[in-house]
Structure formats: structure tokens, C-alpha cells
Short mmCIF file of C-alpha atoms in Angstrom, two decimals:
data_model
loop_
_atom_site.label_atom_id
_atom_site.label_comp_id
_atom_site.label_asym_id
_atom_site.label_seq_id
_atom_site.Cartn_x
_atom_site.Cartn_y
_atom_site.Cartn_z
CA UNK A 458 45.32 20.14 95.29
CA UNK A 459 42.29 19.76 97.41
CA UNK A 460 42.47 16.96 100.15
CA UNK A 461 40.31 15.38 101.87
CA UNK A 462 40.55 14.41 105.78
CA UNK A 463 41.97 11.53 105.18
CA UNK A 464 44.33 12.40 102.78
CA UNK A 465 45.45 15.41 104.45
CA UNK A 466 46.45 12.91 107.70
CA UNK A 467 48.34 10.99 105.16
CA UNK A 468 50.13 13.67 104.55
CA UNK A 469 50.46 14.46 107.85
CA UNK A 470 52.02 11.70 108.57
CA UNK A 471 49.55 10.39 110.70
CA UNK A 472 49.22 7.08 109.36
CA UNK A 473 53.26 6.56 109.28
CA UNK A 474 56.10 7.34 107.62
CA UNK A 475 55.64 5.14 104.78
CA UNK A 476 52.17 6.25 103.50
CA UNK A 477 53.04 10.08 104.52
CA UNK A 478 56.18 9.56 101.41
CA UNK A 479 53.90 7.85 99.10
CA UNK A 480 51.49 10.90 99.73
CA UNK A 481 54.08 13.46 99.50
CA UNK A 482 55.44 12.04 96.44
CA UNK A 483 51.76 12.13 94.71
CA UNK A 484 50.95 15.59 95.74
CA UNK A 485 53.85 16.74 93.70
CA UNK A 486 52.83 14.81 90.98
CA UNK A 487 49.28 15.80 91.01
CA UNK A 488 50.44 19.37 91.44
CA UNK A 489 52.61 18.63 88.05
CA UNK A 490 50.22 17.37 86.25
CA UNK A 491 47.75 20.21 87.30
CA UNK A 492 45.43 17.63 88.92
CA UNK A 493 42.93 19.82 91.52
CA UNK A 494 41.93 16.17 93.62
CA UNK A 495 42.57 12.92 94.29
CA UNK A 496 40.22 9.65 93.16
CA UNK A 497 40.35 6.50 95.28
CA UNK A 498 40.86 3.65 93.17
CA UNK A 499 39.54 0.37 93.54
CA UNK A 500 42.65 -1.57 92.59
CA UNK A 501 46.14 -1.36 91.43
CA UNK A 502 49.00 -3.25 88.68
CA UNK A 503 52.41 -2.43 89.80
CA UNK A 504 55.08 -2.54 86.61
CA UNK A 505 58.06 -2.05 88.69
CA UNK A 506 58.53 -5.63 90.03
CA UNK A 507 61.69 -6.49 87.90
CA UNK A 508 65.20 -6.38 89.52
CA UNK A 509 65.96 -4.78 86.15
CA UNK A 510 64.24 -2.19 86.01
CA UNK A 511 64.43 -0.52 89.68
CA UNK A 512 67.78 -2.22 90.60
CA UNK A 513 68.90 -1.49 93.97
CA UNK A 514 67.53 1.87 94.70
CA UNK A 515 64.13 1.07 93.62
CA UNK A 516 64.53 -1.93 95.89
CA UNK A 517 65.74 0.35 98.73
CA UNK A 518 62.08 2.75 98.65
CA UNK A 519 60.09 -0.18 98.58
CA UNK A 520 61.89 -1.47 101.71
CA UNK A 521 62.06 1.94 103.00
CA UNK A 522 57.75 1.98 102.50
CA UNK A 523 57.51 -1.65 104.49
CA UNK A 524 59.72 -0.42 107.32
CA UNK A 525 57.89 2.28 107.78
CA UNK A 526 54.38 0.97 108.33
CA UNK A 527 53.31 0.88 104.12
CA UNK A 528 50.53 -1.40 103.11
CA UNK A 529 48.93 -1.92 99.78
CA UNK A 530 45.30 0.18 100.55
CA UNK A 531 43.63 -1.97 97.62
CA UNK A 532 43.98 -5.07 96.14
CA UNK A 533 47.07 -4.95 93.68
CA UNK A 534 48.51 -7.10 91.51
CA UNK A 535 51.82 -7.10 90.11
CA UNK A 536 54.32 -7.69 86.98
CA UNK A 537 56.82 -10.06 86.00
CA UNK A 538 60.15 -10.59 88.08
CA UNK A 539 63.19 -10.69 86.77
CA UNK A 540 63.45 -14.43 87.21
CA UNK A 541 61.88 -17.91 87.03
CA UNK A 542 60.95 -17.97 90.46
CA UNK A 543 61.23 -21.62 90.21
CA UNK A 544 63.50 -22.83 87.73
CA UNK A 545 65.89 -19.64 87.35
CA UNK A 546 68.64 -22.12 87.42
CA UNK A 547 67.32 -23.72 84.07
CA UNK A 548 67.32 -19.90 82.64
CA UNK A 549 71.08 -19.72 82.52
CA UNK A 550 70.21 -16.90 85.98
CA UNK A 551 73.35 -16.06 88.45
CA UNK A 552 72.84 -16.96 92.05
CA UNK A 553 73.45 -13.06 92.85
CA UNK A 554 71.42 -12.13 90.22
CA UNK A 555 68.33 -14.61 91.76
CA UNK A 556 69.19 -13.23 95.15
CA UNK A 557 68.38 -9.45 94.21
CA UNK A 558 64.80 -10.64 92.32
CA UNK A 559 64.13 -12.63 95.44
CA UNK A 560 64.65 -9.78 98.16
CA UNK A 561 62.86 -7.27 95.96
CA UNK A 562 60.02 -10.32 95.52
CA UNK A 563 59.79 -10.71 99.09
CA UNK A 564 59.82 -6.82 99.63
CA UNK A 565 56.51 -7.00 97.63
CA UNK A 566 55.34 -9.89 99.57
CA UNK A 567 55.33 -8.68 102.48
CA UNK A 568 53.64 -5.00 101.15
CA UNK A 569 50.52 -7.13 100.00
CA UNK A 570 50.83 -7.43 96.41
CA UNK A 571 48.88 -10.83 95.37
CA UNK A 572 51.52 -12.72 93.46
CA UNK A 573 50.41 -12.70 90.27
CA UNK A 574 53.80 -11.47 88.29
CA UNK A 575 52.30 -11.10 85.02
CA UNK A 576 52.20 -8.21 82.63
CA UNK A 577 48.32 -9.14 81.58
CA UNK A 578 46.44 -8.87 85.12
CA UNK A 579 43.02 -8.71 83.56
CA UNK A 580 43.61 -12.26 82.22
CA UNK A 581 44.86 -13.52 86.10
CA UNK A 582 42.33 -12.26 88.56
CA UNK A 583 42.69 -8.45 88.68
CA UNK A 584 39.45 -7.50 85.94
CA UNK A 585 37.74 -4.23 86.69
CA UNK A 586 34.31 -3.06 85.88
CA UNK A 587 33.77 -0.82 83.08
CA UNK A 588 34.10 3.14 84.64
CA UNK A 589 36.01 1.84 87.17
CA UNK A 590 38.87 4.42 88.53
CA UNK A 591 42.35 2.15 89.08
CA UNK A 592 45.63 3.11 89.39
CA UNK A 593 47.80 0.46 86.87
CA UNK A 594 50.95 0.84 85.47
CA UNK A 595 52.85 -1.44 82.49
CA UNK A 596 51.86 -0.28 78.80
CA UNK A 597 50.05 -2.97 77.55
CA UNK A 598 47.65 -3.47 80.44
CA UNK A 599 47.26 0.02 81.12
CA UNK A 600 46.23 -0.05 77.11
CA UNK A 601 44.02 -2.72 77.64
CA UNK A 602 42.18 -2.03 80.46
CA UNK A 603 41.68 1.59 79.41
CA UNK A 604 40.17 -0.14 75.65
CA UNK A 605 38.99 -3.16 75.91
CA UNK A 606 37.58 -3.40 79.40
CA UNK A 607 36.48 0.60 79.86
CA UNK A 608 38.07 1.61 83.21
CA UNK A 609 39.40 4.48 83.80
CA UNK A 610 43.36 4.27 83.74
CA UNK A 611 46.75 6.29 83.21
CA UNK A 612 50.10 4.93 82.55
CA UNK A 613 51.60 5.88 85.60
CA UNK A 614 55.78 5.95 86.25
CA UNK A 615 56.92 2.91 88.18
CA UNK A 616 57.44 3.31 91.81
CA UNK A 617 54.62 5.66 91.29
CA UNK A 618 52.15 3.28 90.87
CA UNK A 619 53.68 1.64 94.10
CA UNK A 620 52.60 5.09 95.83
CA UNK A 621 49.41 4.61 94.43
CA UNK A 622 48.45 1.18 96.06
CA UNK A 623 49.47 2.50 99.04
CA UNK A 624 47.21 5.46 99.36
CA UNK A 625 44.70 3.97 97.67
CA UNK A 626 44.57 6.99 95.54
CA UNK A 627 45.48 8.71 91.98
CA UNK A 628 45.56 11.89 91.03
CA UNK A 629 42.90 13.48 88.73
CA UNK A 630 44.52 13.81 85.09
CA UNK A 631 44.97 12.63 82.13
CA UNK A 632 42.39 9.87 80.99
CA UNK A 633 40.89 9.76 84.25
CA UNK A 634 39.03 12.87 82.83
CA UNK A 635 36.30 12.16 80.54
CA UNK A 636 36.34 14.38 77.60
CA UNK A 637 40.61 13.33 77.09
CA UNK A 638 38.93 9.71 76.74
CA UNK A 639 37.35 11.18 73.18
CA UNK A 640 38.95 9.50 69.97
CA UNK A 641 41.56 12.15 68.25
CA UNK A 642 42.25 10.21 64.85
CA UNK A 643 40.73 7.51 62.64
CA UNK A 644 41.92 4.66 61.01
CA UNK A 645 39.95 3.12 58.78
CA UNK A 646 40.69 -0.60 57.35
CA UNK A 647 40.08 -1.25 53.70
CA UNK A 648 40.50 -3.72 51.17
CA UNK A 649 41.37 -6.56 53.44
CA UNK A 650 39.97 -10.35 52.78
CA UNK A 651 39.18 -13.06 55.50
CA UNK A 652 42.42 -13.99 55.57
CA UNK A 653 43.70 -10.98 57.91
CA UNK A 654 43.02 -10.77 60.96
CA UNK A 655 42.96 -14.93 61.99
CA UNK A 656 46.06 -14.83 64.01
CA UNK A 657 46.99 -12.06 66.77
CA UNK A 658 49.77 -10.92 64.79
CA UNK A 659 47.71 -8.82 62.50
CA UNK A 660 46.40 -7.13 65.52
CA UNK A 661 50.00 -6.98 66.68
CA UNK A 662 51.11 -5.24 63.19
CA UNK A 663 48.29 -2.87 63.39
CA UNK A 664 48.93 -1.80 66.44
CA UNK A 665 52.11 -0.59 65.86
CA UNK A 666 51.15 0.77 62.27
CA UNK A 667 48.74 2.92 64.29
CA UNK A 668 50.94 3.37 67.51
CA UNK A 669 53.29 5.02 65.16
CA UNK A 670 51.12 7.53 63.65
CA UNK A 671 49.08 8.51 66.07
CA UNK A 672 52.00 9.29 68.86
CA UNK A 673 50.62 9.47 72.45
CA UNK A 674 46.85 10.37 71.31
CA UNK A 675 43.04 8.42 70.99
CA UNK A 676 43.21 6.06 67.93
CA UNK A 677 39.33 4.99 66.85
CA UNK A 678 39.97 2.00 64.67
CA UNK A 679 36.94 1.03 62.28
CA UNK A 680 36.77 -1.88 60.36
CA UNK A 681 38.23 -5.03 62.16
CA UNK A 682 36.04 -8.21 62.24
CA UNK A 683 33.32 -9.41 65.21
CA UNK A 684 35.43 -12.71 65.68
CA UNK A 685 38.34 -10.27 67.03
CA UNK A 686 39.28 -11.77 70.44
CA UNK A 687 40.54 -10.26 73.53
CA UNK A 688 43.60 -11.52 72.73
CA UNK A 689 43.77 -10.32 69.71
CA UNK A 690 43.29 -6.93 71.22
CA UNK A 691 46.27 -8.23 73.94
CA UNK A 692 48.50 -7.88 71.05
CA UNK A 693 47.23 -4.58 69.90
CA UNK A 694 47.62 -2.92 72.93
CA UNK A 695 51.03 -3.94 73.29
CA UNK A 696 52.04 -3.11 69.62
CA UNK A 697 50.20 0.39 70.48
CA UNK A 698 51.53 1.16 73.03
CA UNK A 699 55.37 0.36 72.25
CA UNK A 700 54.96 1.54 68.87
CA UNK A 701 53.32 4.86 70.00
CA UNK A 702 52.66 5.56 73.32
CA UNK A 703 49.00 4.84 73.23
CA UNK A 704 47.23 4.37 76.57
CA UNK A 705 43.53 4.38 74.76
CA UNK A 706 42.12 3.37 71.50
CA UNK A 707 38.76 2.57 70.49
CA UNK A 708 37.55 0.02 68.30
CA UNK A 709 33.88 0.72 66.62
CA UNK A 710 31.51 -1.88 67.14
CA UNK A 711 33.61 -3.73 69.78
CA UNK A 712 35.31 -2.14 72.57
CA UNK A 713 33.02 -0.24 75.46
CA UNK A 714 33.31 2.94 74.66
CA UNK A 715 32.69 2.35 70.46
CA UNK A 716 29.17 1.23 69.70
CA UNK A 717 29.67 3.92 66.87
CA UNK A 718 32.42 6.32 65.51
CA UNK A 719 30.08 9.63 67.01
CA UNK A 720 30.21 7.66 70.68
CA UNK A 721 33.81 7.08 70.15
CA UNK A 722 34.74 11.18 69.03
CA UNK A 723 32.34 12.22 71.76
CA UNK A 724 30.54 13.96 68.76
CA UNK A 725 33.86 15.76 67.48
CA UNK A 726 33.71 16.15 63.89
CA UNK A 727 36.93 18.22 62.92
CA UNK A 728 38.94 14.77 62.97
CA UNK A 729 41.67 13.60 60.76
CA UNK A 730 41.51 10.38 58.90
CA UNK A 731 43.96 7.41 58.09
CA UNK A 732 43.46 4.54 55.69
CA UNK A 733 44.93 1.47 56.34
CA UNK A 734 45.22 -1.21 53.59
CA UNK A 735 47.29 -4.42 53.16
CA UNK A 736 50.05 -2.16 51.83
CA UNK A 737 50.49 -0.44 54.99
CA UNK A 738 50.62 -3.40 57.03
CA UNK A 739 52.64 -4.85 54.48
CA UNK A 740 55.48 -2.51 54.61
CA UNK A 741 55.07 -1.81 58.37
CA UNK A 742 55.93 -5.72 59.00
CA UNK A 743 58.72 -5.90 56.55
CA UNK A 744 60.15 -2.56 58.63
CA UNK A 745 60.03 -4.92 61.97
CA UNK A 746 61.37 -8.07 59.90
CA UNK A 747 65.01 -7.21 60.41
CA UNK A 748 66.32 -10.40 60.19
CA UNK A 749 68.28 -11.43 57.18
CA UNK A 750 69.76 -15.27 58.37
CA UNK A 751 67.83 -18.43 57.86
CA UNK A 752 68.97 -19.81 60.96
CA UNK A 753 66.72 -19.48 63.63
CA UNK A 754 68.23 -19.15 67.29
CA UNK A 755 65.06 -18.25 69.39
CA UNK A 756 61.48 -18.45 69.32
CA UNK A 757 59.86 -16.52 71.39
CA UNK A 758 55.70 -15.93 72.39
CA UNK A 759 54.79 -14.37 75.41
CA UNK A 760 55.00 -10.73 75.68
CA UNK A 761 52.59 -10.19 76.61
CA UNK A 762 52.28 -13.40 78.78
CA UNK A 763 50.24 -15.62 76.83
CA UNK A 764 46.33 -16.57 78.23
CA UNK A 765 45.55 -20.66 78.42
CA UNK A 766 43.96 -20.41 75.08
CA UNK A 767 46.97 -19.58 73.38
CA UNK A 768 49.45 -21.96 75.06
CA UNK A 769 46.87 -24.94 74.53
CA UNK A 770 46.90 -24.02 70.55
CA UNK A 771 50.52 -24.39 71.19
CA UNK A 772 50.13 -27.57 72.34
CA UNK A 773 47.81 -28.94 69.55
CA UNK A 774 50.48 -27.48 66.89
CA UNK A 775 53.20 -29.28 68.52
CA UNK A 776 51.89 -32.31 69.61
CA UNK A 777 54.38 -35.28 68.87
CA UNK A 778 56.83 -33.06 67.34
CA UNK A 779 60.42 -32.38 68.30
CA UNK A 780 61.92 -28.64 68.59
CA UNK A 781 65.22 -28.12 66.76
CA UNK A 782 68.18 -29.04 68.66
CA UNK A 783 69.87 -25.76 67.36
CA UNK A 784 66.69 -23.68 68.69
CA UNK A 785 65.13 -22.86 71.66
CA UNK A 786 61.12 -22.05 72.31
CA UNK A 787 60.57 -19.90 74.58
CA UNK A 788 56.36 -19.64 75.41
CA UNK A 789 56.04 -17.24 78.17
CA UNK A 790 53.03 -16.87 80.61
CA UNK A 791 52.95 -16.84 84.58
CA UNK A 792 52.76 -19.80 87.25
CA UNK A 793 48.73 -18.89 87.61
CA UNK A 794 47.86 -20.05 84.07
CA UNK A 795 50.77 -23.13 84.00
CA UNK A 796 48.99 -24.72 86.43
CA UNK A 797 45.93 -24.48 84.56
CA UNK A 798 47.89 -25.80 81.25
CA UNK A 799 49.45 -28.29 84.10
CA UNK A 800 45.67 -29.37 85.28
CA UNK A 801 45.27 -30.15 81.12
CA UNK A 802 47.45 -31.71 80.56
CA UNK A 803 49.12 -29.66 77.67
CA UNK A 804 52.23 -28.34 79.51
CA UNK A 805 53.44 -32.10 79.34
CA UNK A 806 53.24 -31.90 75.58
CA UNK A 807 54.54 -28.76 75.07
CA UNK A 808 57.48 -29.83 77.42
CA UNK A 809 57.58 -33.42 75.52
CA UNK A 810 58.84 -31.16 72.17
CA UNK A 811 62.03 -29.65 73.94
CA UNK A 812 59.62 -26.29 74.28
CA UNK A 813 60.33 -24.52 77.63
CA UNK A 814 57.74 -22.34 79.28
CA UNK A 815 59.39 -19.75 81.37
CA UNK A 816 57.10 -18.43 84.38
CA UNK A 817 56.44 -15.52 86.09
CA UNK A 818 59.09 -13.44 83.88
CA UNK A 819 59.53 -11.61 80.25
CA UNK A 820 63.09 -12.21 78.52
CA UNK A 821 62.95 -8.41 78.64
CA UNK A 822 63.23 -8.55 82.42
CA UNK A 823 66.09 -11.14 82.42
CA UNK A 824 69.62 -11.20 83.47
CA UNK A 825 71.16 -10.59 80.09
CA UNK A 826 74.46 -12.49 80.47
CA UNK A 827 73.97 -16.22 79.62
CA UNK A 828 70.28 -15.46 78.55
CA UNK A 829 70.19 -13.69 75.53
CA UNK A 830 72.02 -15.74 73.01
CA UNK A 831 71.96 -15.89 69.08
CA UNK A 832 70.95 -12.82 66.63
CA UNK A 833 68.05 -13.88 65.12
CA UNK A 834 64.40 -14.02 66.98
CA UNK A 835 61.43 -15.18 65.69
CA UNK A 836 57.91 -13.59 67.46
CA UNK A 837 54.38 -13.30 66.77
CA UNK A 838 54.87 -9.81 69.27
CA UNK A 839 54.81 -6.23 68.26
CA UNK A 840 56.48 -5.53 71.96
CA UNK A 841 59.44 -7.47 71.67
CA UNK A 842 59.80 -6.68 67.97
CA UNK A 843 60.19 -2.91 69.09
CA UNK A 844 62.49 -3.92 72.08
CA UNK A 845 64.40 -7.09 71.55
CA UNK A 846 66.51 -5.26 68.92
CA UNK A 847 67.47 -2.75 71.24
CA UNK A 848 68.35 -4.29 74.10
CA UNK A 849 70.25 -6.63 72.54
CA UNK A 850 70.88 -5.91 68.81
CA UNK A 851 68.87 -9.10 67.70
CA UNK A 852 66.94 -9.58 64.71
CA UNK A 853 63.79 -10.17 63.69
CA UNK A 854 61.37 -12.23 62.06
CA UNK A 855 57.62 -11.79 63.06
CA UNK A 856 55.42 -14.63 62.45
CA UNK A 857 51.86 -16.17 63.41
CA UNK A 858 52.03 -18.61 65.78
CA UNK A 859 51.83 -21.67 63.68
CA UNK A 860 54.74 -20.25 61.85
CA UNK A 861 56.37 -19.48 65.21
CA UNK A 862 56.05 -23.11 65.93
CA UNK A 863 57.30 -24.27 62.33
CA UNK A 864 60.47 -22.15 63.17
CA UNK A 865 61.12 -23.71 66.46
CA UNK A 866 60.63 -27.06 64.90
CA UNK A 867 62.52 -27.06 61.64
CA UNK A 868 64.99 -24.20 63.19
CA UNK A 869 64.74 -21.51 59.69
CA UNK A 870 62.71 -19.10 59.26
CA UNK A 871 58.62 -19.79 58.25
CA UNK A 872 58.51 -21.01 54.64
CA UNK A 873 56.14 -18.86 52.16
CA UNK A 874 56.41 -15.57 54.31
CA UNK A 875 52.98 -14.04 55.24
CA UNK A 876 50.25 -12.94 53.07
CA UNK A 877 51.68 -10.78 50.14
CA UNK A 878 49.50 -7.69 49.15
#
């Protein structure tokens, strides 16, 4: 790789210990990925702020970057913890457990990160400009801000991206180079009425439909409706992204880099193309509906964290209303936008129902022993539809959110289903 001054005196070691690791560490990366530069970024998203998924020795290099003179070089946000930060206790979290998130919290801390701990940055402060160059890791917002927004992004390995925001640089691969931003494979949506495509859910089931099919490429996506919302395409990138590895799609007519399908293909012709009709989604959302039971043991919305628009429609559906005493609601977001809902007034009446909203975490991210309780999960989220049964053999049942909020209220599954093709 060529490097600059600067970056060779990182290297050197010049400007510590710390940043000379980070730099070492990205050289061979760069060198890996057959990268001939570096690009300075103008920000950074660390993923790799949960206990759970560093543990100890991820803890360890962080520590080992602070004591040795590391900084974050840009401003840099960060993920979820593995905790509450504030009411852990009320989360069914171990004091040794809480102890572990807190020293790797304060490890961050006292690197630079802003605080933000949520897995959607460009809804919390952290919103590049379209073209910009960032180094971000986590899926969905890597997804997102690649799509929706138009920087330039890759989903970089966690403790990698740490590297990143120290150096304040990224090596030159991937989608960072313009012709791999060109669409690979269309989808094209037919046949479907107004009703699709009201509730984030759709996107979330699309998403995944295409994820799956498409595998680690561009999707170009032609035919959803002008009222689709960014977080509508929240729920897509997620979905995409689990589902399939996508870290870029493009949506004609709405996302940056889509005014039409030849913009989006870069003027590539030799294309394949996919039709998607209600049967597709259909059968792709009875695949994720695992769950067999009536009896409903979670609810949970959230993943990603959920923007103030979405938990203040939570509020108006649950207003005066009582969650089932043999249910919990789980409505995820971070501490940034529950103040917000705080300010409003509407985290009072979501907390009037018996709804909890957990802060600055995922349930993915959690402690599993004394958290994860029950078998069957309802969710309006293509993310923790793909990894909830995994990690801990639950079911399903995906749902919008007003039927999200019917389950946590009457405590069975959504009467009627959804739409039936």
C-alpha cells in the first residue's frame, strides 16, 4: 500500500503505541483486501461495543489502545452495550455480568466515542453527507448509510472499525470504489395493492426476500411507493443485510444513487431480473413465522432501535390499555431518543401499560441467563426473526406493529394473520 507521511509515522510508531497497532493491523488488511491507499474518513460507528460480542479479549485491545496513547481521530459513534446502563437490574442482568459492560463502556469513554449506543447512528446525531467516505461497522447501518443516505461505506470486522477511528483512516476496497457501487440484480415488485407497504414490516419481509437471493451483491429494487419512509428503509436494511449480506441496495426513484434503473446499473445492461409478487412475500413470511403456540411470551420492537416516530405510534396504540400479565413488551431504542419520548410525554404512557423500554441495548446483546425466557416471540423485525431463533431456539411470529401491540395486550398471537395473497 502507498502511505502517506502521516500514515507512514503512524506506522512508525511515532504517534504511540496505540495508533502504530491500529495502523499495523489495517495495513494487513488493506494489503488483504488488495487495497493500493488509504482514505481519511470523516467519521466512524463502532459495532463492537457489546460485552457479548468481544468478551474479555476484545476488552483487553481496547484497553491495550487507551494505555497506549489511542484516541478516536474523528468523531465516532457507537453501538448498543450489553446492558441497560441504567436499569440493568430491572433486565434480570448479573452484577458481574454489569461489571464487564461497564469497564468495556468506560474503556470507550475514555477513547472518545460520543455515547450514543445505538445500532441506527444516522437517526442519533452521526448523519453523513451523500459521497461522504466513513468508516462504520454494524449491518444495518452500514446498509443504510451506504442506500439511503449515499456515503461511501464497508461493513468492516469489529475491532476493526475501532482501528479505523483511531487512524482516522480506511482502506480503499470494496464499496468505497465506485464502479462496485453499480446495481448487480433487479427486483421488480408487481401486482401489489395499497395495502402493502403501510407498515415497516413489508419493508422488513422484502428485505430479507431479496437479502436471500441476491447473497452479498447490489440489489436495485423498482417498484415500492413515494410514501416509503426512512424507516421503512431501517427495516430493509436490516432484513437485507441479515438475510443476505447486503451492504448496498438501490431503490429507483428514491434512494441517492436511483433517480432511474440506468443511474442505478451504472449503464450495465447484461443484468438478471427477479419478480417479486405477494406470493413471494407471502411464503417468505410464513418461512420466518415459526411459531406454532398461541401463547405469546415476548413482544419485541427495536432491532433496529426504534426512531421517536415509531415509539410515539406506540404510544397512541396503547394508550389506556393494559399489557398481558403473562407477556412482556419489550420496545427498544437508546437513552438519546427516551428522553425525547420522556420530553413528550409518551414514555409515561407506554410505561402506564406494563410496556418496558429497554435503553441503550438489543436483547441480542444481553446476558442470556434470566433474560431470554419463553419460546414464542412476536416482532415486526426481519433481524431478530433471522437471529432470535438461533441464539436461543425461540419462535416466531412476525407482525406489524399494531399487531405487535394487540399481542402484548391480549397475550396470543394477532387475530386474522396478515394480508393473504
Amino acid at each position: 500500500m502507498r502511505l502517506s507521511d502521516d500514515e507512514q509515522r503512524m506506522l512508525n510508531g511515532e504517534m504511540g503505541k496505540g495508533v502504530q497497532q491500529a495502523m499495523e493491523i489495517l495495513v494487513k488488511m488493506g494489503e488483504l483486501f488488495g487495497a493500493k491507499r488509504f482514505l481519511p474518513v470523516k467519521n466512524a460507528h463502532i459495532d463492537a461495543a457489546a460485552y457479548t460480542t468481544i468478551w474479555d479479549a476484545g476488552t483487553e485491545f481496547i484497553e491495550y489502545l487507551l494505555n497506549n496513547g489511542a484516541r478516536v481521530a474523528v468523531p465516532t459513534t457507537i453501538n448498543p452495550v450489553s446492558r441497560d446502563i441504567v436499569d440493568w437490574k430491572k433486565f434480570g442482568t448479573t452484577e458481574g455480568f454489569a461489571e464487564k459492560s461497564r469497564r468495556l463502556e468506560d474503556a470507550y469513554l475514555k477513547l472518545g466515542v460520543i455515547p450514543t449506543w445505538t445500532c441506527a447512528p444516522y437517526q442519533c446525531t452521526n448523519v453523513p453527507g451523500f459521497g461522504e467516505v466513513v468508516s462504520w461497522s454494524e449491518s444495518n447501518a452500514v446498509n443504510y448509510v451506504n442506500s439511503v443516505i449515499g456515503a461511501r461505506a464497508e461493513r468492516l470486522p469489529d475491532l476493526v472499525d475501532v482501528c479505523c477511528a483511531v487512524v482516522g483512516r480506511v482502506p480503499e476496497y470494496g464499496l468505497y470504489i465506485e464502479e462496485n457501487r453499480a446495481g448487480d440484480m433487479l427486483f421488480e415488485l408487481e401486482g401489489f395493492d395499497e395495502e402493502w407497504f403501510q407498515d415497516s414490516v413489508d419493508y422488513a419481509v422484502l428485505g430479507y426476500l431479496v437479502g436471500e437471493i441476491v447473497v452479498n451483491k447490489v440489489p436495485v429494487i423498482k417498484g415500492l411507493p413515494e410514501h416509503t419512509m426512512p424507516d421503512d428503509l431501517k427495516s430493509l436494511s436490516a432484513a437485507a443485510a441479515s438475510g443476505g449480506a447486503v451492504a448496498l441496495f438501490h431503490v429507483v426513484g428514491i434512494t441517492p444513487e436511483a433517480p432511474d434503473l440506468e443511474t442505478a446499473f451504472q449503464g450495465k445492461k447484461d443484468y438478471k431480473t427477479v419478480k417479486i409478487t405477494p406470493k413471494e412475500m407471502q411464503e417468505m413470511e410464513e418461512r420466518l413465522n415459526t411459531a406454532k403456540k398461541d401463547k405469546v411470551d415476548l413482544v419485541l420492537v427495536g432491532c433496529p432501535h426504534l426512531s421517536f416516530p415509531e415509539v410515539r405510534e406506540i404510544a397512541e396504540l396503547i394508550e389506556g390499555k393494559q399489557v398481558s400479565e403473562n407477556t412482556k413488551f419489550w420496545i427498544q431504542t437508546n437513552q438519546t431518543v427516551y428522553d425525547l419520548a420522556q420530553r413528550a410525554g409518551v414514555s409515561k404512557t407506554i410505561e402506564a401499560s406494563g410496556a418496558v423500554i429497554l435503553k441503550d441495548t438489543c436483547l441480542m446483546e444481553m446476558e442470556c441467563d434470566g433474560v431470554w425466557e419463553g419460546q414464542h416471540f412476536v416482532t415486526n423485525s426481519g433481524k431478530a426473526a433471522q437471529y432470535a431463533p438461533s441464539i436461543a431456539g425461540v419462535n416466531i411470529t412476525m407482525a406489524d406493529m399494531k399487531g405487535c401491540v394487540e399481542a402484548a395486550l391480549t397475550g396470543k398471537k394477532p387475530e386474522g394473520g396478515r394480508r393473504k395473497c
